[in-house]
Tab-separated table of C-alpha atoms in Angstrom:
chain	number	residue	atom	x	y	z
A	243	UNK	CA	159.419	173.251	116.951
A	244	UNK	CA	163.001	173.618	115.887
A	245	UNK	CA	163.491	173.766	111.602
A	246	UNK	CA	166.983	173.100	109.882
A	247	UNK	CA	168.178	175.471	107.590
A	248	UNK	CA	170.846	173.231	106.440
A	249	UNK	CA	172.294	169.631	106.449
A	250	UNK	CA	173.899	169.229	109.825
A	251	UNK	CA	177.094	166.513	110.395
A	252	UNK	CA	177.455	165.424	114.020
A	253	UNK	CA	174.475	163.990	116.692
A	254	UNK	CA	171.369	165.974	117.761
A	255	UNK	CA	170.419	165.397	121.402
A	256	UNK	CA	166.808	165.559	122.994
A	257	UNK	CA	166.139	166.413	126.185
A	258	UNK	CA	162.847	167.578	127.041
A	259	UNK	CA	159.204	166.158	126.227
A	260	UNK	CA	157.700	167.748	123.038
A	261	UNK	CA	160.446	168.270	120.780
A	262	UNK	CA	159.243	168.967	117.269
A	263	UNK	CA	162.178	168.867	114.791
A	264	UNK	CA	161.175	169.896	110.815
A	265	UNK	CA	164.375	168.872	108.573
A	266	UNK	CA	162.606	171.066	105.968
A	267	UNK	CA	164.255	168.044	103.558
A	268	UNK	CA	167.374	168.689	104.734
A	269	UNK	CA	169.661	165.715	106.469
A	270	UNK	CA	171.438	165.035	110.164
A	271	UNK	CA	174.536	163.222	109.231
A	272	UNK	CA	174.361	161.260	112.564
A	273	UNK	CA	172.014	160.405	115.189
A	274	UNK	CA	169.259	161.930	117.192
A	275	UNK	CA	169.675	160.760	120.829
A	276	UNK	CA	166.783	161.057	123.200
A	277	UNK	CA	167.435	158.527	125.467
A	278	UNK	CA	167.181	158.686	129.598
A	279	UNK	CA	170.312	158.527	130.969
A	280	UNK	CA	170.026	158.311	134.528
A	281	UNK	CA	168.257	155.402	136.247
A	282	UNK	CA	164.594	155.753	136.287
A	283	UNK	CA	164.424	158.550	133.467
A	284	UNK	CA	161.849	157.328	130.467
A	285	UNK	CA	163.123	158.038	126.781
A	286	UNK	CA	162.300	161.684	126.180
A	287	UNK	CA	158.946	161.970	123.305
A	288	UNK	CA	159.817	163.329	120.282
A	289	UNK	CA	158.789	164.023	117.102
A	290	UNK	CA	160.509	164.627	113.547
A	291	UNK	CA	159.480	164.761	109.622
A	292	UNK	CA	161.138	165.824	106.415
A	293	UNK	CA	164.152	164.852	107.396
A	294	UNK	CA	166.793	162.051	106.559
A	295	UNK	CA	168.762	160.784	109.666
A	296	UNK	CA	171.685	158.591	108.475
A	297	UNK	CA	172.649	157.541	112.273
A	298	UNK	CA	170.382	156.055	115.302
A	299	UNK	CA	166.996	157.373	116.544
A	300	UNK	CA	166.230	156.730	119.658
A	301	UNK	CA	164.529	157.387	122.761
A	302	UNK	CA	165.812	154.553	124.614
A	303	UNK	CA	165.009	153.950	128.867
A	304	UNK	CA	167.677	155.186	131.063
A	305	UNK	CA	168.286	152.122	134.025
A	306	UNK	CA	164.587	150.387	134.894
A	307	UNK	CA	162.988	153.200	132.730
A	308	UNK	CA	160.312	153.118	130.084
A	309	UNK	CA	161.521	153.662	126.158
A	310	UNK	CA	159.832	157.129	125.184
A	311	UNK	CA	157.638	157.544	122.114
A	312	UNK	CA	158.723	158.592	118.707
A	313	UNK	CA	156.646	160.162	115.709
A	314	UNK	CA	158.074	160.262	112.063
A	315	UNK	CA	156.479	161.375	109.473
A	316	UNK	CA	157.522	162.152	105.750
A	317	UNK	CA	161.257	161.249	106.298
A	318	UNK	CA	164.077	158.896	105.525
A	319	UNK	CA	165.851	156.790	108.795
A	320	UNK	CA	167.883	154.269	109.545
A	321	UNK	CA	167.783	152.763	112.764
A	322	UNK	CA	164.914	153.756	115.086
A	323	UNK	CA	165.078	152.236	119.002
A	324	UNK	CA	162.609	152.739	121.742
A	325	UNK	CA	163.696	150.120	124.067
A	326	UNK	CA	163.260	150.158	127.667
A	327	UNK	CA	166.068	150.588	129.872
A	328	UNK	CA	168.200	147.390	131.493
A	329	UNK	CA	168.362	146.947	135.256
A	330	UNK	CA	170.118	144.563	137.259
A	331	UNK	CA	169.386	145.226	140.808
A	332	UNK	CA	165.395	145.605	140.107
A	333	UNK	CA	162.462	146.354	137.602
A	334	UNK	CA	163.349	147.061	133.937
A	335	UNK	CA	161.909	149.298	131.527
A	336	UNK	CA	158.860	148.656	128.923
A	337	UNK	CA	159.111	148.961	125.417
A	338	UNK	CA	158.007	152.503	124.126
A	339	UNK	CA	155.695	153.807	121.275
A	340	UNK	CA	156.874	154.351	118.093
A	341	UNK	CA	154.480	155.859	114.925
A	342	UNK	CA	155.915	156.405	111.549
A	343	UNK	CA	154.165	157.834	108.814
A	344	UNK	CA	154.994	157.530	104.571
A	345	UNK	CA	158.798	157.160	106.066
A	346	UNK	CA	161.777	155.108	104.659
A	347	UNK	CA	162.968	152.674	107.294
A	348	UNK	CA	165.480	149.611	107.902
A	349	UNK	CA	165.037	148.527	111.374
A	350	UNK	CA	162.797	149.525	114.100
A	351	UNK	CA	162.562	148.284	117.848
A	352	UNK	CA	160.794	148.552	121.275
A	353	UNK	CA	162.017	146.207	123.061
A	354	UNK	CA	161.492	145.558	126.786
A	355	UNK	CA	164.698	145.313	129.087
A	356	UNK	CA	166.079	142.937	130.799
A	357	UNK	CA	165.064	142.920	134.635
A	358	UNK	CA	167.741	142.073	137.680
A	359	UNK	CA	166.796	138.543	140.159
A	360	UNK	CA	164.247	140.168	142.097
A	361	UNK	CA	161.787	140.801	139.804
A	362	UNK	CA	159.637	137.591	138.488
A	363	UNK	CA	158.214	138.902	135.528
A	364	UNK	CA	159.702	140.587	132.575
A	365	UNK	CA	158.469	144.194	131.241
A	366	UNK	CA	156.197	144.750	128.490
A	367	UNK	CA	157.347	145.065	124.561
A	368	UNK	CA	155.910	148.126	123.051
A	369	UNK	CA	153.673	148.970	120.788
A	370	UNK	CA	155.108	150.113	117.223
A	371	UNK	CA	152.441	151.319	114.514
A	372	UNK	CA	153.389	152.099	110.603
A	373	UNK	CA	151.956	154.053	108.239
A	374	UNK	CA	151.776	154.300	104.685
A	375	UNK	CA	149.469	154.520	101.390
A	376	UNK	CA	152.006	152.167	99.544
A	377	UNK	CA	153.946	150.504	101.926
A	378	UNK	CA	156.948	148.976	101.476
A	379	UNK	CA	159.052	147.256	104.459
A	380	UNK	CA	161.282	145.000	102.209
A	381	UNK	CA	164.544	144.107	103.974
A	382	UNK	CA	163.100	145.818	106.795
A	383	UNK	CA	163.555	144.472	110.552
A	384	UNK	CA	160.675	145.361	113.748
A	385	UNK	CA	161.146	143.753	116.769
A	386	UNK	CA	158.612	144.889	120.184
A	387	UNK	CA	159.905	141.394	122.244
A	388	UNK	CA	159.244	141.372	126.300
A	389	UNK	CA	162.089	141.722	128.689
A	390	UNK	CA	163.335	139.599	130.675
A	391	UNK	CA	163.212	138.569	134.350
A	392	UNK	CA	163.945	136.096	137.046
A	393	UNK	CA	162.036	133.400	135.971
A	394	UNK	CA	160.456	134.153	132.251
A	395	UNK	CA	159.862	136.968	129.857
A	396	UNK	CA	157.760	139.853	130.017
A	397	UNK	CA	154.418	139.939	127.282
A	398	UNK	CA	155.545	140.794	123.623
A	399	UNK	CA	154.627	143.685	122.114
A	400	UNK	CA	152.237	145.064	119.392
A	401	UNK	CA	152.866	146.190	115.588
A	402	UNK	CA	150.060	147.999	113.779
A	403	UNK	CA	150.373	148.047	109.886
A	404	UNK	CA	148.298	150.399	107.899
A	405	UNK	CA	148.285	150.837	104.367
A	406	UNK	CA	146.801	150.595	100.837
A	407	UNK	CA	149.523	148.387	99.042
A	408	UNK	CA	151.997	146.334	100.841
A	409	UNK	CA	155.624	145.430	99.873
A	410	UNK	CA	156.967	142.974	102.056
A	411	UNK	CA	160.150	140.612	100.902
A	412	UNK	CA	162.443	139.542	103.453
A	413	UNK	CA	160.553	141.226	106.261
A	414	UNK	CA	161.015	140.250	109.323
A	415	UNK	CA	158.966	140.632	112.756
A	416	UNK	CA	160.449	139.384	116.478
A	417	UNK	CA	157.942	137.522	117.969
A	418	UNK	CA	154.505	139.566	118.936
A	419	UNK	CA	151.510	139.495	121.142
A	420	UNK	CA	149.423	141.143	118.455
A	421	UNK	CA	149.912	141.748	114.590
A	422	UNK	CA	147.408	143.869	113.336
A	423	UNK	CA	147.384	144.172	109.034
A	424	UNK	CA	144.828	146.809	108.234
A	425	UNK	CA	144.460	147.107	104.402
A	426	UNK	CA	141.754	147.992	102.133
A	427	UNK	CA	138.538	147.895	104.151
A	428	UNK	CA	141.053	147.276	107.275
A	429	UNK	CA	141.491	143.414	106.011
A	430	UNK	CA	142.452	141.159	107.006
A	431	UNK	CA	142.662	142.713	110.194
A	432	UNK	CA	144.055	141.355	113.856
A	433	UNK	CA	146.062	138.244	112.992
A	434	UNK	CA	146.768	137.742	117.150
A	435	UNK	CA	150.314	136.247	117.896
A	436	UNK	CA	152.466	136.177	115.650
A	437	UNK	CA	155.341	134.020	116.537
A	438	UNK	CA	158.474	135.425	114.878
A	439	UNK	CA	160.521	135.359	111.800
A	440	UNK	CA	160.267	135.927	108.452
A	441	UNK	CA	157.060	137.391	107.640
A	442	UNK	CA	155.911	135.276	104.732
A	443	UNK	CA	152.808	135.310	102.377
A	444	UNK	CA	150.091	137.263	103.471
A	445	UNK	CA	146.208	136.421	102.968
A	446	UNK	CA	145.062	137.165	99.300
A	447	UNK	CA	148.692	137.279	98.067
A	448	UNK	CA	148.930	135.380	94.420
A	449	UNK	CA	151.734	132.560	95.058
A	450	UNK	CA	153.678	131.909	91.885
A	451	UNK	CA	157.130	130.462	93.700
A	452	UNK	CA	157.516	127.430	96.049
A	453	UNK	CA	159.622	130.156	97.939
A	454	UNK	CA	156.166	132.163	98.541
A	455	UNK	CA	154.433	128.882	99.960
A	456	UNK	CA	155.498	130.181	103.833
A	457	UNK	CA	152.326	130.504	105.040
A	458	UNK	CA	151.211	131.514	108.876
A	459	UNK	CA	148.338	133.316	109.243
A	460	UNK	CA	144.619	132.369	108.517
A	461	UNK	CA	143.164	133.252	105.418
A	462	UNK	CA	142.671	132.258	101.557
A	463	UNK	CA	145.476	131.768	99.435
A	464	UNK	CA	145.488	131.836	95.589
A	465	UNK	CA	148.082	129.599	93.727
A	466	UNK	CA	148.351	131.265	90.187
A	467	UNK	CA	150.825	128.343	88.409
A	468	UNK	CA	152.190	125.163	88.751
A	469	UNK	CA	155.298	124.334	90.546
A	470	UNK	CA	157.639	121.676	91.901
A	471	UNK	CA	159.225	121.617	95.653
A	472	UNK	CA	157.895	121.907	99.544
């Protein structure tokens, strides 16, 4: 575990597995960068809380490598990336894991990368789980799509949502294998693919708008007042 005593300007780099950094509510003016650099080396795991980052987090796939997995609790970030690594001559990298926890976020991703002529298939998105009693991921951007490869794209990912309250104007998801929205008494639950876009009114949301009535997932839907438009 490695604590901050002060706010630090500049990037913070990550090189081994198992890297526990405690801001202690102090701030990294600029990015933390765990990513693999040389072909075949995963993003590096890593986990940090009480901190603000202002820059890039990331744990990114070094060439045909696997993103890494990031933990973030209790802290304020901009951009967080997991994605697997690029490769043109071969196999490219999966998506990696990413759990945040009562965190402030913008945009988060685990993407698979894109895969060289030889290889049919395209890797795996990851899997990207979030956190929070009251959450609130307005203007806020997730994207876990498959790679690509020679002839199609590799599975989309997975994004787990849990929470008491949920916030969620202009959100947008890439497309996903699996959305999973567990509220109160974990409802509604697995929604299954989830196609991409603008995430829309949930089930039991109250619509009062004709801008609210952009619905796409099963469920019941309460219209509270009369209105005009599509």
């Amino acid at each position: 575990t490695y604590t901050l005593g002060i706010d630090l300007t500049g990037n913070c780099s990550v090189t081994s597995n198992g890297v526990v950094i405690d801001g202690a509510n102090n701030k990294i003016i600029g990015n933390i960068i765990a990513d693999g650099v040389a072909t075949g080396t995963e993003g590096y795991n890593f986990t940090i809380k009480n901190i603000t980052v202002t820059g890039t987090t990331s744990s990114n796939g070094g060439n045909g490598a696997n993103g890494g997995a990031i933990t973030i609790a209790t802290s304020t970030v901009n951009i967080v990336n997991a994605n697997g690594g690029d490769y043109t001559l071969d196999i490219a990298g999966n998506g990696g894991s990413i759990v945040i926890s009562s965190s402030t976020i913008v945009s988060v991703s685990a993407n698979g990368g894109n895969g060289g002529p030889s290889y049919p298939g395209g890797p795996s998105g990851g899997i990207i789980t979030i956190n929070g009693p009251s959450l609130n991921l307005s203007n806020t951007t997730i994207s876990a799509l498959g790679g690509t490869g020679h002839d199609e794209r590799g599975p989309n990912g997975t994004t787990i949502l849990n929470y008491s309250t949920f916030s969620h104007t202009n959100f947008r998801l890439s497309a996903l294998s699996d959305l999973v929205l567990n509220g109160p008494g974990d409802s509604p639950g697995d929604l299954g693919a989830f196609g991409g876009g603008l995430f829309g009114t949930m089930p039991g949301d109250h619509i009062t708008t004709a801008t609210q009535c952009n619905i796409g997932f099963a469920g019941t839907y309460t219209i509270d007042t009369s209105f005009s438009r599509d």
